[in-house]
């Protein structure tokens, strides 16, 4: 049963005073021809960002002169000669890997990876080759993992399977047809147990655990909404609607104040809407689902999807599956 606590999206979205995105500080380019930095992560020393690319490698940004350098890869069987430089939706991406969600365990320094094809993996703080953590749940191999977050205190891992029917190479079909075979999954490294928290989700792309670990948010891209699943307290183990949105929500990222940034997009293939809000847009919301800030991204991204916006040390970082760089801008 749904615990209906709909927190209606505020009138802020209709206000004309949306900040524009022409505050770009820098553009962090992936090594050509790699594309698609879908999500970003910073390590326990605040270095990075790290991101996954179309050819299965994970890159670390080391500064303006060297840019993004190879740090790790997500396929244990990856052949560098064949894989380096391949593009998204290539047939061999299945064996080369396609890292999407990334998050560090702040106690161990390990980087966890939600790979679209290969499941949940991790690499140690030196990078290099990965170790498989989970490849299936309830006896079924993962088909399309996407979002990932880790509770900063407990190290518990939350991740999403966007679809158990389609793979990332069928993304266009998936988004054209709709699908509700996705799920929100939990992996506890202290017990090595994996459990499904929510199923039958409409393309759950992003996930973020609250600062106090009492709930986890999951976006349903095709349902234009964000759900909250309670992990503790009176409503433990129940979901509710956290945000109903006028666009498609992708990744969700917590900031240091415990608020969340949600990247919101137009439905694929649809003409840009004629009225406000102009998408793509990043919204900052508090733990009650109230919108605190909006940042328009249309100038910078046009019709490209913005996969993620996150706030780190006073700056905003935007990532996209459709371009070959991450943008850094003023909040
Ligand atoms: C990687 O692929 C290349 C090109 O097909 C091949 O020559 C090489 O033997 C492969 N390496 C391994 C370790 O399989």
mmCIF file of C-alpha atoms and ligand atoms in Angstrom:
data_model
loop_
_atom_site.group_PDB
_atom_site.id
_atom_site.type_symbol
_atom_site.label_atom_id
_atom_site.label_comp_id
_atom_site.label_asym_id
_atom_site.label_seq_id
_atom_site.Cartn_x
_atom_site.Cartn_y
_atom_site.Cartn_z
ATOM 1 C CA UNK A 1 0.000 0.000 0.000
ATOM 2 C CA UNK A 2 1.185 3.499 -0.797
ATOM 3 C CA UNK A 3 1.463 5.820 2.092
ATOM 4 C CA UNK A 4 0.216 8.821 0.180
ATOM 5 C CA UNK A 5 2.052 11.843 1.433
ATOM 6 C CA UNK A 6 2.253 13.803 -1.768
ATOM 7 C CA UNK A 7 4.352 16.866 -1.361
ATOM 8 C CA UNK A 8 3.226 18.945 -4.268
ATOM 9 C CA UNK A 9 5.943 20.664 -6.221
ATOM 10 C CA UNK A 10 5.929 24.296 -5.219
ATOM 11 C CA UNK A 11 5.042 27.328 -7.284
ATOM 12 C CA UNK A 12 8.738 28.143 -7.470
ATOM 13 C CA UNK A 13 8.791 26.187 -10.699
ATOM 14 C CA UNK A 14 6.467 28.680 -12.340
ATOM 15 C CA UNK A 15 8.352 31.724 -11.188
ATOM 16 C CA UNK A 16 10.274 33.546 -13.916
ATOM 17 C CA UNK A 17 13.301 34.188 -11.716
ATOM 18 C CA UNK A 18 15.124 30.984 -12.561
ATOM 19 C CA UNK A 19 18.880 31.369 -12.347
ATOM 20 C CA UNK A 20 20.517 30.826 -15.691
ATOM 21 C CA UNK A 21 23.386 28.455 -16.231
ATOM 22 C CA UNK A 22 25.835 30.916 -17.773
ATOM 23 C CA UNK A 23 27.978 30.699 -14.691
ATOM 24 C CA UNK A 24 30.217 27.921 -15.967
ATOM 25 C CA UNK A 25 33.608 27.942 -14.302
ATOM 26 C CA UNK A 26 35.173 25.108 -16.242
ATOM 27 C CA UNK A 27 34.492 22.141 -18.459
ATOM 28 C CA UNK A 28 36.251 18.889 -17.540
ATOM 29 C CA UNK A 29 36.807 16.882 -20.747
ATOM 30 C CA UNK A 30 37.094 13.105 -20.848
ATOM 31 C CA UNK A 31 39.995 11.773 -22.945
ATOM 32 C CA UNK A 32 38.726 11.698 -26.538
ATOM 33 C CA UNK A 33 36.771 9.787 -27.875
ATOM 34 C CA UNK A 34 35.269 8.603 -24.572
ATOM 35 C CA UNK A 35 31.820 10.025 -23.757
ATOM 36 C CA UNK A 36 29.031 9.806 -21.233
ATOM 37 C CA UNK A 37 30.139 10.773 -17.728
ATOM 38 C CA UNK A 38 26.825 9.701 -16.171
ATOM 39 C CA UNK A 39 27.672 10.275 -12.515
ATOM 40 C CA UNK A 40 30.438 11.789 -10.424
ATOM 41 C CA UNK A 41 32.022 10.880 -7.083
ATOM 42 C CA UNK A 42 34.625 12.447 -4.792
ATOM 43 C CA UNK A 43 36.960 10.334 -2.666
ATOM 44 C CA UNK A 44 37.480 10.523 1.139
ATOM 45 C CA UNK A 45 40.381 12.989 0.616
ATOM 46 C CA UNK A 46 37.982 15.252 -1.378
ATOM 47 C CA UNK A 47 39.900 14.498 -4.582
ATOM 48 C CA UNK A 48 38.199 14.021 -7.928
ATOM 49 C CA UNK A 49 35.679 13.997 -9.382
ATOM 50 C CA UNK A 50 35.772 10.411 -10.619
ATOM 51 C CA UNK A 51 33.508 9.313 -13.440
ATOM 52 C CA UNK A 52 32.758 6.307 -15.639
ATOM 53 C CA UNK A 53 33.067 6.515 -19.433
ATOM 54 C CA UNK A 54 31.586 4.775 -22.470
ATOM 55 C CA UNK A 55 34.587 2.451 -22.819
ATOM 56 C CA UNK A 56 34.300 0.899 -19.359
ATOM 57 C CA UNK A 57 37.025 2.896 -17.686
ATOM 58 C CA UNK A 58 36.735 5.021 -14.566
ATOM 59 C CA UNK A 59 38.627 8.280 -14.714
ATOM 60 C CA UNK A 60 39.871 10.548 -11.958
ATOM 61 C CA UNK A 61 40.137 14.282 -12.491
ATOM 62 C CA UNK A 62 43.610 15.306 -11.279
ATOM 63 C CA UNK A 63 43.667 19.007 -12.173
ATOM 64 C CA UNK A 64 43.630 21.341 -15.170
ATOM 65 C CA UNK A 65 46.898 20.211 -16.763
ATOM 66 C CA UNK A 66 46.331 16.437 -16.834
ATOM 67 C CA UNK A 67 42.527 16.444 -16.666
ATOM 68 C CA UNK A 68 40.820 13.059 -16.348
ATOM 69 C CA UNK A 69 43.290 10.150 -16.106
ATOM 70 C CA UNK A 70 42.526 6.415 -16.076
ATOM 71 C CA UNK A 71 41.945 5.165 -12.516
ATOM 72 C CA UNK A 72 40.152 1.818 -12.760
ATOM 73 C CA UNK A 73 37.833 -0.272 -14.919
ATOM 74 C CA UNK A 74 34.657 -2.188 -14.184
ATOM 75 C CA UNK A 75 34.985 -5.379 -16.235
ATOM 76 C CA UNK A 76 37.282 -8.030 -14.764
ATOM 77 C CA UNK A 77 37.767 -9.429 -18.308
ATOM 78 C CA UNK A 78 38.353 -6.119 -20.012
ATOM 79 C CA UNK A 79 40.727 -6.176 -22.994
ATOM 80 C CA UNK A 80 42.359 -2.759 -23.265
ATOM 81 C CA UNK A 81 43.223 -3.133 -26.955
ATOM 82 C CA UNK A 82 39.631 -3.861 -27.906
ATOM 83 C CA UNK A 83 37.837 -1.662 -25.400
ATOM 84 C CA UNK A 84 39.708 1.630 -25.024
ATOM 85 C CA UNK A 85 37.837 4.406 -26.810
ATOM 86 C CA UNK A 86 34.619 2.545 -27.680
ATOM 87 C CA UNK A 87 31.386 4.510 -27.696
ATOM 88 C CA UNK A 88 28.116 3.977 -25.872
ATOM 89 C CA UNK A 89 25.685 1.326 -27.150
ATOM 90 C CA UNK A 90 28.456 -0.644 -28.875
ATOM 91 C CA UNK A 91 27.896 -4.424 -28.915
ATOM 92 C CA UNK A 92 31.216 -5.067 -27.134
ATOM 93 C CA UNK A 93 30.280 -2.744 -24.278
ATOM 94 C CA UNK A 94 28.851 -5.853 -22.580
ATOM 95 C CA UNK A 95 32.340 -7.228 -22.127
ATOM 96 C CA UNK A 96 34.139 -3.903 -21.737
ATOM 97 C CA UNK A 97 31.755 -2.707 -19.002
ATOM 98 C CA UNK A 98 29.673 0.423 -18.640
ATOM 99 C CA UNK A 99 30.124 2.049 -15.213
ATOM 100 C CA UNK A 100 27.195 4.318 -14.310
ATOM 101 C CA UNK A 101 26.645 4.947 -10.568
ATOM 102 C CA UNK A 102 29.783 5.556 -8.488
ATOM 103 C CA UNK A 103 30.166 6.071 -4.727
ATOM 104 C CA UNK A 104 32.977 5.791 -2.197
ATOM 105 C CA UNK A 105 32.815 3.966 1.101
ATOM 106 C CA UNK A 106 34.360 6.660 3.307
ATOM 107 C CA UNK A 107 35.624 4.189 5.911
ATOM 108 C CA UNK A 108 37.412 1.761 3.604
ATOM 109 C CA UNK A 109 38.193 4.118 0.701
ATOM 110 C CA UNK A 110 36.767 1.557 -1.733
ATOM 111 C CA UNK A 111 34.974 2.802 -4.830
ATOM 112 C CA UNK A 112 31.720 0.957 -5.528
ATOM 113 C CA UNK A 113 30.495 0.810 -9.113
ATOM 114 C CA UNK A 114 27.009 0.116 -10.489
ATOM 115 C CA UNK A 115 27.874 -1.191 -13.930
ATOM 116 C CA UNK A 116 24.997 -1.272 -16.425
ATOM 117 C CA UNK A 117 25.988 -4.746 -17.651
ATOM 118 C CA UNK A 118 28.106 -6.294 -14.926
ATOM 119 C CA UNK A 119 26.302 -5.586 -11.666
ATOM 120 C CA UNK A 120 27.756 -4.205 -8.461
ATOM 121 C CA UNK A 121 31.571 -4.141 -8.288
ATOM 122 C CA UNK A 122 34.228 -2.378 -6.259
ATOM 123 C CA UNK A 123 37.856 -1.335 -6.589
ATOM 124 C CA UNK A 124 40.186 -0.485 -3.737
ATOM 125 C CA UNK A 125 41.511 3.016 -3.192
ATOM 126 C CA UNK A 126 44.440 2.415 -5.589
ATOM 127 C CA UNK A 127 42.059 1.722 -8.480
ATOM 128 C CA UNK A 128 42.861 -0.847 -11.150
ATOM 129 C CA UNK A 129 40.860 -4.023 -11.595
ATOM 130 C CA UNK A 130 37.516 -4.634 -9.896
ATOM 131 C CA UNK A 131 36.073 -7.285 -7.591
ATOM 132 C CA UNK A 132 32.509 -8.457 -8.172
ATOM 133 C CA UNK A 133 30.282 -7.700 -5.171
ATOM 134 C CA UNK A 134 26.791 -8.717 -6.351
ATOM 135 C CA UNK A 135 25.760 -9.961 -9.806
ATOM 136 C CA UNK A 136 22.211 -11.160 -9.142
ATOM 137 C CA UNK A 137 19.344 -10.963 -6.708
ATOM 138 C CA UNK A 138 16.651 -13.562 -5.963
ATOM 139 C CA UNK A 139 18.356 -15.848 -8.477
ATOM 140 C CA UNK A 140 18.148 -13.408 -11.390
ATOM 141 C CA UNK A 141 21.198 -11.791 -12.979
ATOM 142 C CA UNK A 142 21.087 -8.026 -13.188
ATOM 143 C CA UNK A 143 20.275 -6.620 -16.621
ATOM 144 C CA UNK A 144 20.715 -2.896 -16.175
ATOM 145 C CA UNK A 145 22.103 -1.376 -12.979
ATOM 146 C CA UNK A 146 22.116 2.423 -12.831
ATOM 147 C CA UNK A 147 22.103 4.440 -9.585
ATOM 148 C CA UNK A 148 24.254 4.007 -6.485
ATOM 149 C CA UNK A 149 24.732 5.601 -3.076
ATOM 150 C CA UNK A 150 26.414 4.536 0.161
ATOM 151 C CA UNK A 151 25.386 5.408 3.710
ATOM 152 C CA UNK A 152 28.378 7.467 4.899
ATOM 153 C CA UNK A 153 28.165 6.055 8.445
ATOM 154 C CA UNK A 154 27.205 2.400 8.000
ATOM 155 C CA UNK A 155 28.693 1.700 4.571
ATOM 156 C CA UNK A 156 25.407 0.080 3.470
ATOM 157 C CA UNK A 157 25.073 0.261 -0.318
ATOM 158 C CA UNK A 158 21.820 1.243 -2.084
ATOM 159 C CA UNK A 159 21.538 0.769 -5.815
ATOM 160 C CA UNK A 160 18.953 0.566 -8.571
ATOM 161 C CA UNK A 161 18.238 -1.821 -11.375
ATOM 162 C CA UNK A 162 16.710 0.525 -13.975
ATOM 163 C CA UNK A 163 15.079 -2.411 -15.730
ATOM 164 C CA UNK A 164 15.146 -6.174 -15.451
ATOM 165 C CA UNK A 165 13.801 -6.451 -19.020
ATOM 166 C CA UNK A 166 15.916 -4.083 -21.094
ATOM 167 C CA UNK A 167 19.644 -3.414 -21.189
ATOM 168 C CA UNK A 168 21.303 -0.037 -21.605
ATOM 169 C CA UNK A 169 21.812 -0.680 -25.313
ATOM 170 C CA UNK A 170 18.003 -0.781 -25.635
ATOM 171 C CA UNK A 171 17.673 2.554 -23.839
ATOM 172 C CA UNK A 172 15.767 4.263 -26.667
ATOM 173 C CA UNK A 173 13.245 1.393 -26.836
ATOM 174 C CA UNK A 174 12.959 1.312 -23.069
ATOM 175 C CA UNK A 175 12.241 5.030 -22.851
ATOM 176 C CA UNK A 176 9.885 4.883 -25.833
ATOM 177 C CA UNK A 177 7.834 1.949 -24.534
ATOM 178 C CA UNK A 178 7.953 2.486 -20.833
ATOM 179 C CA UNK A 179 8.807 -0.220 -18.372
ATOM 180 C CA UNK A 180 8.154 -0.909 -14.731
ATOM 181 C CA UNK A 181 10.445 -3.804 -14.002
ATOM 182 C CA UNK A 182 13.011 -1.776 -12.048
ATOM 183 C CA UNK A 183 13.926 -2.108 -8.391
ATOM 184 C CA UNK A 184 15.689 -0.527 -5.447
ATOM 185 C CA UNK A 185 18.205 -2.884 -3.846
ATOM 186 C CA UNK A 186 20.254 -2.857 -0.659
ATOM 187 C CA UNK A 187 23.610 -4.556 -0.061
ATOM 188 C CA UNK A 188 24.986 -4.693 3.473
ATOM 189 C CA UNK A 189 28.765 -5.346 3.433
ATOM 190 C CA UNK A 190 28.752 -6.341 7.126
ATOM 191 C CA UNK A 191 26.397 -9.293 6.496
ATOM 192 C CA UNK A 192 27.015 -9.663 2.718
ATOM 193 C CA UNK A 193 23.223 -9.762 2.332
ATOM 194 C CA UNK A 194 21.415 -8.363 -0.696
ATOM 195 C CA UNK A 195 17.712 -7.518 -0.517
ATOM 196 C CA UNK A 196 15.112 -5.893 -2.746
ATOM 197 C CA UNK A 197 13.493 -2.908 -1.007
ATOM 198 C CA UNK A 198 11.101 -1.821 -3.789
ATOM 199 C CA UNK A 199 10.132 -3.492 -7.056
ATOM 200 C CA UNK A 200 7.952 -2.702 -10.121
ATOM 201 C CA UNK A 201 9.507 0.746 -10.459
ATOM 202 C CA UNK A 202 9.280 2.821 -13.672
ATOM 203 C CA UNK A 203 12.979 3.130 -14.563
ATOM 204 C CA UNK A 204 14.568 3.968 -11.202
ATOM 205 C CA UNK A 205 17.646 5.860 -12.320
ATOM 206 C CA UNK A 206 18.928 7.641 -9.222
ATOM 207 C CA UNK A 207 19.205 6.908 -5.523
ATOM 208 C CA UNK A 208 20.349 8.891 -2.468
ATOM 209 C CA UNK A 209 20.346 7.930 1.202
ATOM 210 C CA UNK A 210 19.554 10.615 3.790
ATOM 211 C CA UNK A 211 22.352 12.099 5.897
ATOM 212 C CA UNK A 212 21.090 10.295 9.038
ATOM 213 C CA UNK A 213 20.414 7.024 7.229
ATOM 214 C CA UNK A 214 16.701 7.072 8.112
ATOM 215 C CA UNK A 215 15.421 6.925 4.525
ATOM 216 C CA UNK A 216 16.497 6.518 0.948
ATOM 217 C CA UNK A 217 15.191 8.433 -2.084
ATOM 218 C CA UNK A 218 14.783 6.797 -5.468
ATOM 219 C CA UNK A 219 13.811 8.527 -8.720
ATOM 220 C CA UNK A 220 11.350 6.917 -11.123
ATOM 221 C CA UNK A 221 12.411 8.470 -14.420
ATOM 222 C CA UNK A 222 9.338 7.382 -16.392
ATOM 223 C CA UNK A 223 6.865 8.290 -13.629
ATOM 224 C CA UNK A 224 8.154 11.863 -13.115
ATOM 225 C CA UNK A 225 8.512 11.338 -9.413
ATOM 226 C CA UNK A 226 10.837 10.602 -6.528
ATOM 227 C CA UNK A 227 9.874 8.051 -3.870
ATOM 228 C CA UNK A 228 11.067 7.938 -0.292
ATOM 229 C CA UNK A 229 11.588 4.528 1.322
ATOM 230 C CA UNK A 230 11.818 4.638 5.112
ATOM 231 C CA UNK A 231 14.656 2.604 6.640
ATOM 232 C CA UNK A 232 14.054 3.543 10.287
ATOM 233 C CA UNK A 233 11.301 4.896 12.555
ATOM 234 C CA UNK A 234 7.503 4.488 12.587
ATOM 235 C CA UNK A 235 7.232 4.170 8.834
ATOM 236 C CA UNK A 236 10.143 1.715 8.468
ATOM 237 C CA UNK A 237 9.917 -0.434 5.316
ATOM 238 C CA UNK A 238 7.211 1.689 3.705
ATOM 239 C CA UNK A 239 7.410 3.895 0.602
ATOM 240 C CA UNK A 240 5.750 7.239 -0.005
ATOM 241 C CA UNK A 241 5.787 9.804 -2.782
ATOM 242 C CA UNK A 242 8.425 12.409 -1.975
ATOM 243 C CA UNK A 243 8.268 14.624 -5.073
ATOM 244 C CA UNK A 244 5.931 14.779 -8.058
ATOM 245 C CA UNK A 245 7.772 16.581 -10.853
ATOM 246 C CA UNK A 246 7.030 18.265 -14.180
ATOM 247 C CA UNK A 247 9.874 16.337 -15.851
ATOM 248 C CA UNK A 248 11.953 13.165 -15.779
ATOM 249 C CA UNK A 249 14.175 12.891 -12.699
ATOM 250 C CA UNK A 250 17.547 11.217 -13.133
ATOM 251 C CA UNK A 251 20.242 11.053 -10.431
ATOM 252 C CA UNK A 252 19.738 12.463 -6.932
ATOM 253 C CA UNK A 253 22.740 13.724 -4.917
ATOM 254 C CA UNK A 254 22.889 14.686 -1.261
ATOM 255 C CA UNK A 255 24.870 17.822 -0.300
ATOM 256 C CA UNK A 256 26.779 18.383 2.951
ATOM 257 C CA UNK A 257 23.712 20.062 4.519
ATOM 258 C CA UNK A 258 21.641 16.918 3.935
ATOM 259 C CA UNK A 259 19.616 18.475 1.095
ATOM 260 C CA UNK A 260 19.289 16.901 -2.349
ATOM 261 C CA UNK A 261 19.937 17.952 -5.942
ATOM 262 C CA UNK A 262 17.697 16.320 -8.538
ATOM 263 C CA UNK A 263 18.512 16.551 -12.266
ATOM 264 C CA UNK A 264 15.278 16.853 -14.260
ATOM 265 C CA UNK A 265 14.837 16.359 -18.014
ATOM 266 C CA UNK A 266 12.383 16.473 -20.898
ATOM 267 C CA UNK A 267 10.804 13.205 -21.999
ATOM 268 C CA UNK A 268 13.061 11.786 -24.724
ATOM 269 C CA UNK A 269 12.103 12.813 -28.224
ATOM 270 C CA UNK A 270 9.466 15.300 -27.156
ATOM 271 C CA UNK A 271 9.634 18.924 -28.302
ATOM 272 C CA UNK A 272 10.752 21.406 -25.656
ATOM 273 C CA UNK A 273 7.750 22.498 -23.597
ATOM 274 C CA UNK A 274 6.285 25.857 -24.563
ATOM 275 C CA UNK A 275 5.839 26.982 -20.991
ATOM 276 C CA UNK A 276 7.778 26.980 -17.749
ATOM 277 C CA UNK A 277 9.662 25.089 -16.430
ATOM 278 C CA UNK A 278 12.332 25.030 -19.078
ATOM 279 C CA UNK A 279 14.108 21.709 -18.838
ATOM 280 C CA UNK A 280 16.689 20.384 -18.200
ATOM 281 C CA UNK A 281 16.728 21.888 -14.764
ATOM 282 C CA UNK A 282 18.460 21.097 -11.481
ATOM 283 C CA UNK A 283 16.433 21.507 -8.313
ATOM 284 C CA UNK A 284 17.638 21.570 -4.725
ATOM 285 C CA UNK A 285 15.111 20.216 -2.241
ATOM 286 C CA UNK A 286 15.118 19.738 1.519
ATOM 287 C CA UNK A 287 14.156 16.612 3.452
ATOM 288 C CA UNK A 288 10.477 17.615 3.263
ATOM 289 C CA UNK A 289 10.546 17.803 -0.519
ATOM 290 C CA UNK A 290 10.342 21.604 -0.586
ATOM 291 C CA UNK A 291 12.119 23.223 -3.502
ATOM 292 C CA UNK A 292 14.842 25.598 -2.285
ATOM 293 C CA UNK A 293 16.581 26.461 -5.542
ATOM 294 C CA UNK A 294 16.479 25.870 -9.264
ATOM 295 C CA UNK A 295 19.258 26.103 -11.802
ATOM 296 C CA UNK A 296 18.363 26.158 -15.507
ATOM 297 C CA UNK A 297 20.657 24.028 -17.643
ATOM 298 C CA UNK A 298 19.065 24.470 -21.056
ATOM 299 C CA UNK A 299 21.605 27.020 -22.293
ATOM 300 C CA UNK A 300 24.427 24.621 -21.662
ATOM 301 C CA UNK A 301 22.786 21.315 -22.603
ATOM 302 C CA UNK A 302 20.005 22.149 -25.086
ATOM 303 C CA UNK A 303 18.223 18.882 -25.812
ATOM 304 C CA UNK A 304 20.906 16.690 -24.193
ATOM 305 C CA UNK A 305 19.935 14.938 -20.969
ATOM 306 C CA UNK A 306 21.518 15.995 -17.719
ATOM 307 C CA UNK A 307 22.116 12.840 -15.704
ATOM 308 C CA UNK A 308 23.254 14.422 -12.493
ATOM 309 C CA UNK A 309 23.932 17.639 -10.628
ATOM 310 C CA UNK A 310 25.842 17.583 -7.392
ATOM 311 C CA UNK A 311 27.134 20.188 -4.993
ATOM 312 C CA UNK A 312 30.661 19.803 -3.666
ATOM 313 C CA UNK A 313 32.821 22.313 -1.751
ATOM 314 C CA UNK A 314 30.767 25.297 -2.879
ATOM 315 C CA UNK A 315 30.546 24.368 -6.556
ATOM 316 C CA UNK A 316 28.034 22.509 -8.698
ATOM 317 C CA UNK A 317 29.078 19.669 -10.991
ATOM 318 C CA UNK A 318 26.864 18.452 -13.826
ATOM 319 C CA UNK A 319 27.186 15.143 -15.645
ATOM 320 C CA UNK A 320 25.496 13.785 -18.758
ATOM 321 C CA UNK A 321 25.310 10.503 -20.637
ATOM 322 C CA UNK A 322 25.052 12.511 -23.868
ATOM 323 C CA UNK A 323 28.226 14.619 -23.798
ATOM 324 C CA UNK A 324 31.975 14.098 -23.300
ATOM 325 C CA UNK A 325 32.574 16.400 -20.347
ATOM 326 C CA UNK A 326 31.448 17.409 -16.871
ATOM 327 C CA UNK A 327 30.643 21.050 -16.208
ATOM 328 C CA UNK A 328 31.622 22.953 -13.085
ATOM 329 C CA UNK A 329 29.562 26.013 -12.243
ATOM 330 C CA UNK A 330 28.590 28.378 -9.461
ATOM 331 C CA UNK A 331 25.511 27.380 -7.474
HETATM 332 C C1 LIG B 1 43.099 -8.374 -26.683
HETATM 333 O O1 LIG B 1 42.643 -8.199 -27.997
HETATM 334 C C2 LIG B 1 43.662 -8.188 -28.964
HETATM 335 C C3 LIG B 1 43.045 -7.779 -30.311
HETATM 336 O O2 LIG B 1 41.996 -8.659 -30.674
HETATM 337 C C4 LIG B 1 44.340 -9.553 -28.990
HETATM 338 O O3 LIG B 1 45.377 -9.549 -29.954
HETATM 339 C C5 LIG B 1 44.895 -9.850 -27.607
HETATM 340 O O4 LIG B 1 45.422 -11.159 -27.571
HETATM 341 C C6 LIG B 1 43.814 -9.717 -26.557
HETATM 342 N N1 LIG B 1 44.430 -9.811 -25.236
HETATM 343 C C7 LIG B 1 44.026 -10.689 -24.336
HETATM 344 C C8 LIG B 1 44.754 -10.651 -23.031
HETATM 345 O O5 LIG B 1 43.129 -11.463 -24.524
#
